[in-house]
mmCIF file of C-alpha atoms and ligand atoms in Angstrom:
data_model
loop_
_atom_site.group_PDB
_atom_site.id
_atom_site.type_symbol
_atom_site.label_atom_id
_atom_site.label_comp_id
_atom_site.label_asym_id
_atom_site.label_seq_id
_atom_site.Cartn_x
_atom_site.Cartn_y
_atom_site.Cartn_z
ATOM 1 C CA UNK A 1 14.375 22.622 11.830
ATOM 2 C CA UNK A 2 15.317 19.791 9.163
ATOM 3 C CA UNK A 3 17.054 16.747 8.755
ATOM 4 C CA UNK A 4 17.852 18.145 5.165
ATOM 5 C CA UNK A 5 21.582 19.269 4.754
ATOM 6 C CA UNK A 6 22.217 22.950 4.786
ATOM 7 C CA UNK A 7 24.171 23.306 1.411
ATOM 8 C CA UNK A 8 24.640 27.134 1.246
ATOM 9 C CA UNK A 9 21.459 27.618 -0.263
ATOM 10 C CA UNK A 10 18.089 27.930 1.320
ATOM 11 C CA UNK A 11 16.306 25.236 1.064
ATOM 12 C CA UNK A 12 12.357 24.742 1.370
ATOM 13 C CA UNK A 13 12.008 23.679 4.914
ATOM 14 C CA UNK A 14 8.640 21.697 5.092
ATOM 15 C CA UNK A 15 6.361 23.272 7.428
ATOM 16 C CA UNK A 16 6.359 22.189 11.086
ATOM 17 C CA UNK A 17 2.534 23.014 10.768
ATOM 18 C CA UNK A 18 0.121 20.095 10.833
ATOM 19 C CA UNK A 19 -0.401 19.843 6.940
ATOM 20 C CA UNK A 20 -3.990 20.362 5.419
ATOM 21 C CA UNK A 21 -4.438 16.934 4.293
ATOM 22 C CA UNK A 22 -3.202 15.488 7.666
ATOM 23 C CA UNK A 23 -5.502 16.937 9.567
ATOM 24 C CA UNK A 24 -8.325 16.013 7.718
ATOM 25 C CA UNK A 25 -6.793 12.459 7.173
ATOM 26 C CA UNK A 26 -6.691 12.544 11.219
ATOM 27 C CA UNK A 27 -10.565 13.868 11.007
ATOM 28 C CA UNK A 28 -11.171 11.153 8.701
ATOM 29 C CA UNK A 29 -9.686 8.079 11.430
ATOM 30 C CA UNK A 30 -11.115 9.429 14.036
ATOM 31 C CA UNK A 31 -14.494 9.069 12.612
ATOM 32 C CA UNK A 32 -13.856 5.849 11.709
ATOM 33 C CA UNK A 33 -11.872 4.489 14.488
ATOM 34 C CA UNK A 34 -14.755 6.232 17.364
ATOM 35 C CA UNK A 35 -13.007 8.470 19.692
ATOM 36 C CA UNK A 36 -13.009 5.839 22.406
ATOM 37 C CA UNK A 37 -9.854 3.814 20.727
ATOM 38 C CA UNK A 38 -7.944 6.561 21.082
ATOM 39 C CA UNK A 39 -8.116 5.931 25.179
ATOM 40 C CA UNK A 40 -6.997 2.602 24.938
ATOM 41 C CA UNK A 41 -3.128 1.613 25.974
ATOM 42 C CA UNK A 42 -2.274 -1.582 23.627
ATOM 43 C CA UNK A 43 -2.546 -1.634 19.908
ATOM 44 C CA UNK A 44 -4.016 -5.378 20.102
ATOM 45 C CA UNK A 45 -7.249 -3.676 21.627
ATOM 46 C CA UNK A 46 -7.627 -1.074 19.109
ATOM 47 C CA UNK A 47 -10.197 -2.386 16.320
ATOM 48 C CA UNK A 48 -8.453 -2.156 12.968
ATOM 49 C CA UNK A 49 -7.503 1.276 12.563
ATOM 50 C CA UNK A 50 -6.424 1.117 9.169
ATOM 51 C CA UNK A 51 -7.635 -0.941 6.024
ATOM 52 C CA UNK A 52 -4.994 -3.182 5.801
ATOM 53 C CA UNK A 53 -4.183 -6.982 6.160
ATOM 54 C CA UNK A 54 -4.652 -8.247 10.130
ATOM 55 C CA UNK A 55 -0.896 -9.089 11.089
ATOM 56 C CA UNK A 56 -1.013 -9.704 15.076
ATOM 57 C CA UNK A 57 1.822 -9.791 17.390
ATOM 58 C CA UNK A 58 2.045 -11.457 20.945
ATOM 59 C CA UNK A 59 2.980 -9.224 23.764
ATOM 60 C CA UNK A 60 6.939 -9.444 23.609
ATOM 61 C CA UNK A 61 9.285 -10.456 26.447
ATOM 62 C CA UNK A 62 12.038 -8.354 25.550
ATOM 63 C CA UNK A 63 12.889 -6.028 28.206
ATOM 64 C CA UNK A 64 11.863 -2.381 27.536
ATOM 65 C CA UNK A 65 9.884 -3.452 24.813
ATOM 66 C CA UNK A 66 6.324 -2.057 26.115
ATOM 67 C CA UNK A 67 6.558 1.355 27.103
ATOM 68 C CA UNK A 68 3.603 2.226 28.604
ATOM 69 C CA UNK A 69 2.807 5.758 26.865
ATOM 70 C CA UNK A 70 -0.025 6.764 25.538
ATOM 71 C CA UNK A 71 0.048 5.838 21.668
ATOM 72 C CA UNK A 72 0.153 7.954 18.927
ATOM 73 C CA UNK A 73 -2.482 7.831 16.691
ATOM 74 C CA UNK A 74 -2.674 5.286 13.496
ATOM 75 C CA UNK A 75 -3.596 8.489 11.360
ATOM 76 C CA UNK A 76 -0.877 10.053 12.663
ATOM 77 C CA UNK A 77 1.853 7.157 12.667
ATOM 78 C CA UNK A 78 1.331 6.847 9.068
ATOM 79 C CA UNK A 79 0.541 10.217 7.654
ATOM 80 C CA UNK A 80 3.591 12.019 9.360
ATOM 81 C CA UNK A 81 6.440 10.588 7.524
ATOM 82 C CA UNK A 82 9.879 10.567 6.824
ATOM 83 C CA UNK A 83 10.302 9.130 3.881
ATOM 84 C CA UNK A 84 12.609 11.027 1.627
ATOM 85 C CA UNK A 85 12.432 8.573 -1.405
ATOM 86 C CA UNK A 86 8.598 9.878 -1.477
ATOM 87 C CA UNK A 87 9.452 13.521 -1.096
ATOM 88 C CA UNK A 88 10.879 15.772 1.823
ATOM 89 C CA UNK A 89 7.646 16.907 2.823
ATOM 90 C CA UNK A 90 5.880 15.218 6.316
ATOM 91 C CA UNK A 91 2.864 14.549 4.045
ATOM 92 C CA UNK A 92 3.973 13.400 0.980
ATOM 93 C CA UNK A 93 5.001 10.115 1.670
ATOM 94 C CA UNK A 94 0.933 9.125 2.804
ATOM 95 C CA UNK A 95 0.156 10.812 -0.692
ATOM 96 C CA UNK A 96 2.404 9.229 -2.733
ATOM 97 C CA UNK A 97 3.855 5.948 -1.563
ATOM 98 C CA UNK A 98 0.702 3.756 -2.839
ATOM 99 C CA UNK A 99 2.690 3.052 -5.889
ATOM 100 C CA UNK A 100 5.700 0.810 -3.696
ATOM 101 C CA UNK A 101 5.119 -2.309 -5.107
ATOM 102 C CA UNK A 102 5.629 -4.801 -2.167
ATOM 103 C CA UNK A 103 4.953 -7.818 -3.964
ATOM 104 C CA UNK A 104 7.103 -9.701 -5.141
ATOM 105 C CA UNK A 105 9.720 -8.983 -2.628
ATOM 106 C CA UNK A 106 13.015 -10.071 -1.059
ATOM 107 C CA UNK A 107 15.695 -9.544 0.896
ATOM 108 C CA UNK A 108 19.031 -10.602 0.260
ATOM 109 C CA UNK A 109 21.672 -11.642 3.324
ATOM 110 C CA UNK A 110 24.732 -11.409 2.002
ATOM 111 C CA UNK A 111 28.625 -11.149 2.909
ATOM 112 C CA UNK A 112 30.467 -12.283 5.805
ATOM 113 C CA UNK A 113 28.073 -14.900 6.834
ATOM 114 C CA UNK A 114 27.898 -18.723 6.539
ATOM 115 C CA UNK A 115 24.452 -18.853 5.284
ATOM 116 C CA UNK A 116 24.019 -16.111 2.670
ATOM 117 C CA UNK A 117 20.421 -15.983 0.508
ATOM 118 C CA UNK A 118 17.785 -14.234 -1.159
ATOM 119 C CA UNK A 119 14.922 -14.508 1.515
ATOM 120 C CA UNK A 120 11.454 -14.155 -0.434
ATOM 121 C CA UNK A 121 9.758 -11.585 2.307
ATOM 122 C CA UNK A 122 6.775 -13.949 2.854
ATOM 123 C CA UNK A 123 9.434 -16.940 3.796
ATOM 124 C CA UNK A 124 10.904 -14.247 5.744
ATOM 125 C CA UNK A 125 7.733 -13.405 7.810
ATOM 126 C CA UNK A 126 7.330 -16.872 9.357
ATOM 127 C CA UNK A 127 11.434 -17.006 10.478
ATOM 128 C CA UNK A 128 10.676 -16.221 14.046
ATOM 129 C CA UNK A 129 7.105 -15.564 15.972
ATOM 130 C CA UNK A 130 5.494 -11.897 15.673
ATOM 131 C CA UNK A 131 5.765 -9.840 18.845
ATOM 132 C CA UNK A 132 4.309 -6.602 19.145
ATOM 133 C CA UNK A 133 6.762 -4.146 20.435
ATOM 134 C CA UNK A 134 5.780 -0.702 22.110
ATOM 135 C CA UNK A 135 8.641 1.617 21.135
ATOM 136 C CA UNK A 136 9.441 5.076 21.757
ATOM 137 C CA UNK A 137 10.342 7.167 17.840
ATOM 138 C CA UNK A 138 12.680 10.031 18.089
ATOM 139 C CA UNK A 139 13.267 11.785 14.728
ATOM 140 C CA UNK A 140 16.719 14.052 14.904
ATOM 141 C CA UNK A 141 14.339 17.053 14.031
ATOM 142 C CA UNK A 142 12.869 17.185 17.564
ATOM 143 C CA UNK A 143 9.638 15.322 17.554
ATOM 144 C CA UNK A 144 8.869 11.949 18.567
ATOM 145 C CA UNK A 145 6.019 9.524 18.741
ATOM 146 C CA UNK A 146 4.962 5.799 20.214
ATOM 147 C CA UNK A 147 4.599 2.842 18.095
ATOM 148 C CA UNK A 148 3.376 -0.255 18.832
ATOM 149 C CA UNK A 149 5.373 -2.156 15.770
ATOM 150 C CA UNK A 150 5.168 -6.124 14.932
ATOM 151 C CA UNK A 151 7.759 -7.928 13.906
ATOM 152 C CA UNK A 152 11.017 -9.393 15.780
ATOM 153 C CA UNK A 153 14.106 -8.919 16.837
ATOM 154 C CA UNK A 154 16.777 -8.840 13.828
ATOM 155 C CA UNK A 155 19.097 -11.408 16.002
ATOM 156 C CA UNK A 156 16.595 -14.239 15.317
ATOM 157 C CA UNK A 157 17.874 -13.703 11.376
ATOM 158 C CA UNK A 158 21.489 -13.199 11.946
ATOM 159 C CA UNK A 159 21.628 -16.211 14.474
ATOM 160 C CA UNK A 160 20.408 -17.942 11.453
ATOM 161 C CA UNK A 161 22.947 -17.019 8.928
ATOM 162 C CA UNK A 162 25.882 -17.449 10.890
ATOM 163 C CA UNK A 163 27.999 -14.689 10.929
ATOM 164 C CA UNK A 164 32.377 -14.986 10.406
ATOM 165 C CA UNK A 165 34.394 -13.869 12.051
ATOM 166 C CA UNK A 166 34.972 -10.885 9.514
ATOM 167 C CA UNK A 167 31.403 -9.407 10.527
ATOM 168 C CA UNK A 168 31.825 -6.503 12.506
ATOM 169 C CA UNK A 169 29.037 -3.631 11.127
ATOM 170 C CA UNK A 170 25.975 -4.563 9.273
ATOM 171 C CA UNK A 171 24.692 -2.309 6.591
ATOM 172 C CA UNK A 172 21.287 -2.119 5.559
ATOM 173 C CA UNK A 173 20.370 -1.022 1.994
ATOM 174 C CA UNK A 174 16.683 -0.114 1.156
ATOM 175 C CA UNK A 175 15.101 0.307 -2.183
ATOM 176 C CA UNK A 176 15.750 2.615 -4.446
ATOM 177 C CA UNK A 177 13.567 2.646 -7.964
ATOM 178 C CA UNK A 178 12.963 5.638 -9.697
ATOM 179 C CA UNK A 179 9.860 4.060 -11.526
ATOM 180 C CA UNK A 180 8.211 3.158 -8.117
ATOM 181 C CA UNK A 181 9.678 6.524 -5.707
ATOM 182 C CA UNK A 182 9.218 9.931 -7.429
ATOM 183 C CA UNK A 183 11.648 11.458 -4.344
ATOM 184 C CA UNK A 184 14.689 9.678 -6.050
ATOM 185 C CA UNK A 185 14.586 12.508 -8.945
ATOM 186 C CA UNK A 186 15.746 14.644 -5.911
ATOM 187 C CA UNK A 187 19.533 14.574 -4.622
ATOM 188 C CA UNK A 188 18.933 15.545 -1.161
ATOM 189 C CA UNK A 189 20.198 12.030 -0.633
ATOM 190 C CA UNK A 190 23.058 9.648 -2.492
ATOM 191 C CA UNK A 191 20.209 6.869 -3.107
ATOM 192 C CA UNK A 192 20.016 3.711 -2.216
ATOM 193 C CA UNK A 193 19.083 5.492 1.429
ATOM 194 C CA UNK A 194 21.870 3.261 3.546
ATOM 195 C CA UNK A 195 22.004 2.619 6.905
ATOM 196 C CA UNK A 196 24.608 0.626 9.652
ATOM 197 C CA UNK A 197 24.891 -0.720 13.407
ATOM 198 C CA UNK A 198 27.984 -2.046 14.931
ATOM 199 C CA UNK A 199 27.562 -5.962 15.018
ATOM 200 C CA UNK A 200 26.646 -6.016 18.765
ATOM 201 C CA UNK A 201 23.757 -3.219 18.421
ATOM 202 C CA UNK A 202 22.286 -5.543 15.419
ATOM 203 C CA UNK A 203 22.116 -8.353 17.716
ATOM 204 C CA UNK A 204 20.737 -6.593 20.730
ATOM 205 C CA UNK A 205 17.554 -7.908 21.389
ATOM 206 C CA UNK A 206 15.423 -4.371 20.965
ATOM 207 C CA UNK A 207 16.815 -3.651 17.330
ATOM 208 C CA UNK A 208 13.656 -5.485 15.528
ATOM 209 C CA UNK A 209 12.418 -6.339 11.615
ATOM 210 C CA UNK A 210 9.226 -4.831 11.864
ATOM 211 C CA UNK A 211 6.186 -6.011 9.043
ATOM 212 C CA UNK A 212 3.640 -3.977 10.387
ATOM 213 C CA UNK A 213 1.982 -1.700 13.146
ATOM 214 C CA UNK A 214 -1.108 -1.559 14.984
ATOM 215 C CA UNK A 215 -1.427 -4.849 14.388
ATOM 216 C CA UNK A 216 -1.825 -4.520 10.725
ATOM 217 C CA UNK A 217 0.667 -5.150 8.009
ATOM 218 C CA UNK A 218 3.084 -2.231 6.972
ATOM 219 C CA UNK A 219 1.535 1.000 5.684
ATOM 220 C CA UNK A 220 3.504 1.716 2.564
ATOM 221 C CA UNK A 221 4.599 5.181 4.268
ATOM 222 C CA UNK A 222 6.054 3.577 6.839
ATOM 223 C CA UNK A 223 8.759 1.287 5.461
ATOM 224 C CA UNK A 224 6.739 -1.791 3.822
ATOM 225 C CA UNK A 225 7.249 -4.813 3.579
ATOM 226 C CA UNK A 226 10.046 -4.695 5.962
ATOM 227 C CA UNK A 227 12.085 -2.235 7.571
ATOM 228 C CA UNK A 228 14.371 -1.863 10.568
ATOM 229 C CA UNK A 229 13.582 -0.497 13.575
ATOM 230 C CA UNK A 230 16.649 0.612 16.570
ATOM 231 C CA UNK A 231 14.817 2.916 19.475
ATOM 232 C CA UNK A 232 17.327 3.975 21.218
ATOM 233 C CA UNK A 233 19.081 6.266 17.795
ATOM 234 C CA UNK A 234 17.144 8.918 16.385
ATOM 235 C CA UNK A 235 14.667 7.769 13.619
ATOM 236 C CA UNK A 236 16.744 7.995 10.785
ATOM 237 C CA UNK A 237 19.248 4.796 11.724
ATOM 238 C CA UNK A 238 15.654 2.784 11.078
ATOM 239 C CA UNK A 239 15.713 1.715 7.365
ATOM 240 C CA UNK A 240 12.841 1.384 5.674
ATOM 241 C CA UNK A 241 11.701 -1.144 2.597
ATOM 242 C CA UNK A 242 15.084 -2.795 3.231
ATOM 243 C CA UNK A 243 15.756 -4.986 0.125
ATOM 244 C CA UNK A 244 19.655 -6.134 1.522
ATOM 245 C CA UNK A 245 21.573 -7.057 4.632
ATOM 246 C CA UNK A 246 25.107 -7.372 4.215
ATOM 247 C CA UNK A 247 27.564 -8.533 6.876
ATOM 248 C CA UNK A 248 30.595 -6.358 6.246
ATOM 249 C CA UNK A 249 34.372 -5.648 8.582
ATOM 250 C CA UNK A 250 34.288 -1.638 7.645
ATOM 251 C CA UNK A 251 32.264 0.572 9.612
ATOM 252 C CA UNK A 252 29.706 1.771 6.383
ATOM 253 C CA UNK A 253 29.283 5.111 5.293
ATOM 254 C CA UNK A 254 25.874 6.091 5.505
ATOM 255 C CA UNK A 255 23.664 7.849 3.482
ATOM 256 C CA UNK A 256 23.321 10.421 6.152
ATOM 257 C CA UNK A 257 26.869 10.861 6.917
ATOM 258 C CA UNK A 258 27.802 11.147 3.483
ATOM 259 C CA UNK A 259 25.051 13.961 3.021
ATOM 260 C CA UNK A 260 26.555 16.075 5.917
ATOM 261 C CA UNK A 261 29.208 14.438 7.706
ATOM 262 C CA UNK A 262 29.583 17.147 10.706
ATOM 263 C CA UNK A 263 25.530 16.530 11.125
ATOM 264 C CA UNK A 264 24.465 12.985 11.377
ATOM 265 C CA UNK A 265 27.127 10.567 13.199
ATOM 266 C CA UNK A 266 27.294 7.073 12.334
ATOM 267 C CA UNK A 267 26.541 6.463 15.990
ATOM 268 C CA UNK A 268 23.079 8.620 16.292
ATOM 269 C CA UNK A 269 22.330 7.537 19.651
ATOM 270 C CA UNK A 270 19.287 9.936 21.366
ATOM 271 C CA UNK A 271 21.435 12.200 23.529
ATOM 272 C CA UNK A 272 19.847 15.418 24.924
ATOM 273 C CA UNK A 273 23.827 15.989 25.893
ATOM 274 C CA UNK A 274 24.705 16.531 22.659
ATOM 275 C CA UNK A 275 22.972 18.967 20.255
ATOM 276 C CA UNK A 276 22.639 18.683 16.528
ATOM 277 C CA UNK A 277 24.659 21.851 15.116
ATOM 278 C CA UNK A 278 22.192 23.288 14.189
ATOM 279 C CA UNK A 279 19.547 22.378 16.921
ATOM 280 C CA UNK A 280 19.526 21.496 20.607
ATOM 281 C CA UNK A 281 17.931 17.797 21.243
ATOM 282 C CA UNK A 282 17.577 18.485 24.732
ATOM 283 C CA UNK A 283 13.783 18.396 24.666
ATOM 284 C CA UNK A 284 11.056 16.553 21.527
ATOM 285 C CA UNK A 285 7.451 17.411 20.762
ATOM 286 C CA UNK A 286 4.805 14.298 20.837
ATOM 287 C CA UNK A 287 3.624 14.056 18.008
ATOM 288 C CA UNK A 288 -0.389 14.572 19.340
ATOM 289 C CA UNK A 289 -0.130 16.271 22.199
ATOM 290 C CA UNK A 290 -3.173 18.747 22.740
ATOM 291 C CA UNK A 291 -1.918 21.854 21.501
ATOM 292 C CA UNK A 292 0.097 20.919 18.426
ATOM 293 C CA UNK A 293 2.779 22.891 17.875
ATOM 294 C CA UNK A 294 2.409 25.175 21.391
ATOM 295 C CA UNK A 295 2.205 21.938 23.478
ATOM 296 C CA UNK A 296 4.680 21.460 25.603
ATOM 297 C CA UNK A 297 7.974 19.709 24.772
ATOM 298 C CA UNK A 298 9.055 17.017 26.796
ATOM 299 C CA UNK A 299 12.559 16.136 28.182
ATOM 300 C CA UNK A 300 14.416 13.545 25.379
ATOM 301 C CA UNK A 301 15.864 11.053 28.118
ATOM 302 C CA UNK A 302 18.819 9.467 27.285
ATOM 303 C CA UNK A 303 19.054 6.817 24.640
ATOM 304 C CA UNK A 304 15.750 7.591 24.105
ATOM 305 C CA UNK A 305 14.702 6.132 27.793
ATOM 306 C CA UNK A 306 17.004 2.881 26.365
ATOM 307 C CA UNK A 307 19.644 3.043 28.650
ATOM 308 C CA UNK A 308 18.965 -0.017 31.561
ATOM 309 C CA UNK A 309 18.471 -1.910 28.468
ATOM 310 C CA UNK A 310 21.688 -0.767 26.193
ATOM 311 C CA UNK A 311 23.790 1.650 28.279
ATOM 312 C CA UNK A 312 26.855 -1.058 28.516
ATOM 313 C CA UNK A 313 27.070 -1.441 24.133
ATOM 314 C CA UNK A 314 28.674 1.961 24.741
ATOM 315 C CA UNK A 315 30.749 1.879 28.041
ATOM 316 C CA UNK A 316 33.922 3.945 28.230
ATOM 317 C CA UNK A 317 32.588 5.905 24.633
ATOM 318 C CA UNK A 318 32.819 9.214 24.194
ATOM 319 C CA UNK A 319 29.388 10.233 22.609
ATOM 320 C CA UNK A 320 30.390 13.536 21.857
ATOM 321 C CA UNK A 321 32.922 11.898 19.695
ATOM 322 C CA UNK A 322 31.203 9.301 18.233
ATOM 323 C CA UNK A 323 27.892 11.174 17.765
HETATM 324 N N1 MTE B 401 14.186 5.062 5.413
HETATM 325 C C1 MTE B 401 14.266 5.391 4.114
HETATM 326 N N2 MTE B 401 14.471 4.417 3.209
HETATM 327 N N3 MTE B 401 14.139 6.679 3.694
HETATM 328 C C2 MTE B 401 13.947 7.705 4.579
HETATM 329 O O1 MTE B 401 13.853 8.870 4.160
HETATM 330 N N4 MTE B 401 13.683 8.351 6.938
HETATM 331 C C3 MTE B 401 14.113 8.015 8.300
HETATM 332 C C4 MTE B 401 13.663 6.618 8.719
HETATM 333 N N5 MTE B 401 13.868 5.668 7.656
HETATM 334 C C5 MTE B 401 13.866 7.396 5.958
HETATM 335 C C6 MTE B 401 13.975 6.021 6.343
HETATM 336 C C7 MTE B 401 13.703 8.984 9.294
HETATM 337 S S1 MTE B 401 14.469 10.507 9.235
HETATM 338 C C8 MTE B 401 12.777 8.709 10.274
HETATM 339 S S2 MTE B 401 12.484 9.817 11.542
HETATM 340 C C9 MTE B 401 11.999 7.463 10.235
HETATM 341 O O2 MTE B 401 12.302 6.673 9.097
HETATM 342 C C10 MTE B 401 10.528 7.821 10.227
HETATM 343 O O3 MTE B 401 9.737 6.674 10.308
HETATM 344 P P1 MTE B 401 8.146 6.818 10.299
HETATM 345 O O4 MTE B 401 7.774 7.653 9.111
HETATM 346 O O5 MTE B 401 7.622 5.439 10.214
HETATM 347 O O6 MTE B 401 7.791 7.504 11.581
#
């Protein structure tokens, strides 16, 4: 199973098996980190897992914003990646992404909005307070993990730029530099990898600008220095190293949809009602569950276990439709 487009020929499908060098990166942390960490429910408890810059969050008000699920592991949160513009591969994106310059950086608002600009990402960082948010991943291939991110909710910027009345989708564009992402030599993808959300899911208060994890700034793998994050659609609606914001009236095509329309919706809600064409989504494997690959697979709840929170953004839909 892959999120890569079926294009008549067969394609290398990455291995679902736990990769050499994740494993032993996995080894590695949990050496480091003392198995006792593992054990512990919030990320603000765990000592440093990684090597990177302290970024700390305060425990966030938003509703549904601390699941209380057992984490997955920093070694696996940022060695299990899907990041195409770093390769196809689950591992290659740990491997390779160290050359993402993330300094200097910005992000620029732009179109339908009173208050367009180029936001220089450290300005950007100190907009709104951190909050650490405990989210639930679901990637369209059938696994899934929990992240405790930090960052905050993407509303606080577009409140802030002051949207027209001609703002009905925002699109999200991320980087795309051949000299710093050896994936973009590959066409799985139309590059820059593009993403959208209907006005009102931008502005609901879960949808978050996330600068780090774990407490810790952004691994590189993950989407640094900045990248979207919307729980309640499958992983791939989450943008990562976004670099532009843009305010726009047409529904955008994204990257995804223009790869295989009949595949990924523009929608991508989590719905165990509706299967991928190729796959079922009724059920996801944790990412860490003893037993790897034979563990168990758990139910996928609706809107990824979203829906008190944003059932009513689609009342009177048809999801099968709008997938
Ligand atoms: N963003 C960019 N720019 N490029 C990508 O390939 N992959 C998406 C999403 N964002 C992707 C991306 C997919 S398919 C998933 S499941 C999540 O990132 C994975 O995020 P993670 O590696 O932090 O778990």
């Amino acid at each position: 199973m892959h999120l890569i487009p079926d294009r008549g020929f067969t394609h290398p499908v990455p291995s679902e098996i736990t990769p050499r060098d994740l494993a032993l990166n996995r080894r590695q942390w949990l050496a480091a980190a003392g198995a006792t960490a593992l054990a512990l429910p919030a990320a603000a408890q765990v000592a440093r897992p990684g090597r990177l810059a302290a970024l700390p969050g305060a425990k966030s008000a938003v509703p549904g914003a601390a699941t209380v699920e057992k984490l997955t592991s920093y070694g696996d949160v940022s060695s299990y990646n899907n990041f195409y513009e770093f390769g196809t591969d689950k591992s290659d994106p740990a491997r390779t992404a160290h050359t993402l310059k993330t300094r200097p950086w910005t992000v620029s608002v732009e179109g339908a909005v009173a208050k367009p600009g180029r936001f220089d990402i450290d300005t950007l960082m100190k907009m709104a307070p951190m909050e650490e948010r405990i989210y639930r991943l679901r990637c369209v291939e059938g696994w899934s993990m929990v992240i405790p991110w930090v960052g905050w909710s993407l509303a606080e910027l577009i409140k802030r730029v002051e949207p027209t009345g001609n703002a009905k989708f925002v699109e999200f564009v991320t980087l795309a530099d051949r000299a710093q992402m050896p994936g973009l030599r590959s066409s799985v993808l139309d590059w820059p990898y593009l993403e959208g959300l209907r006005m009102d899911e931008a502005m609901h208060p879960l949808t978050m600008l996330a600068f780090g994890l774990y407490g810790e700034v952004m691994p590189n793998q993950n989407g640094a220095p900045v990248r979207l994050v919307v729980p309640w659609k499958y992983g791939f609606k989450s943008g990562k190293s976004l670099v532009a914001i843009r305010f726009v009236e047409k529904q955008p095509r994204t990257s995804w949809e223009r790869a295989a329309p009949e595949e990924y919706g523009f929608y991508s809600n989590v719905n165990p009602k509706v299967d991928h064409p190729r796959w079922s989504q009724a059920s996801e494997r944790r990412i860490g569950d003893d037993g790897g690959l034979f563990a168990k697979r758990r139910p996928t709840l609706m809107f990824n276990g979203y829906e008190p929170q944003i059932g009513q953004l689609y009342a009177g839909m048809d999801l099968k439709k709008f997938f």
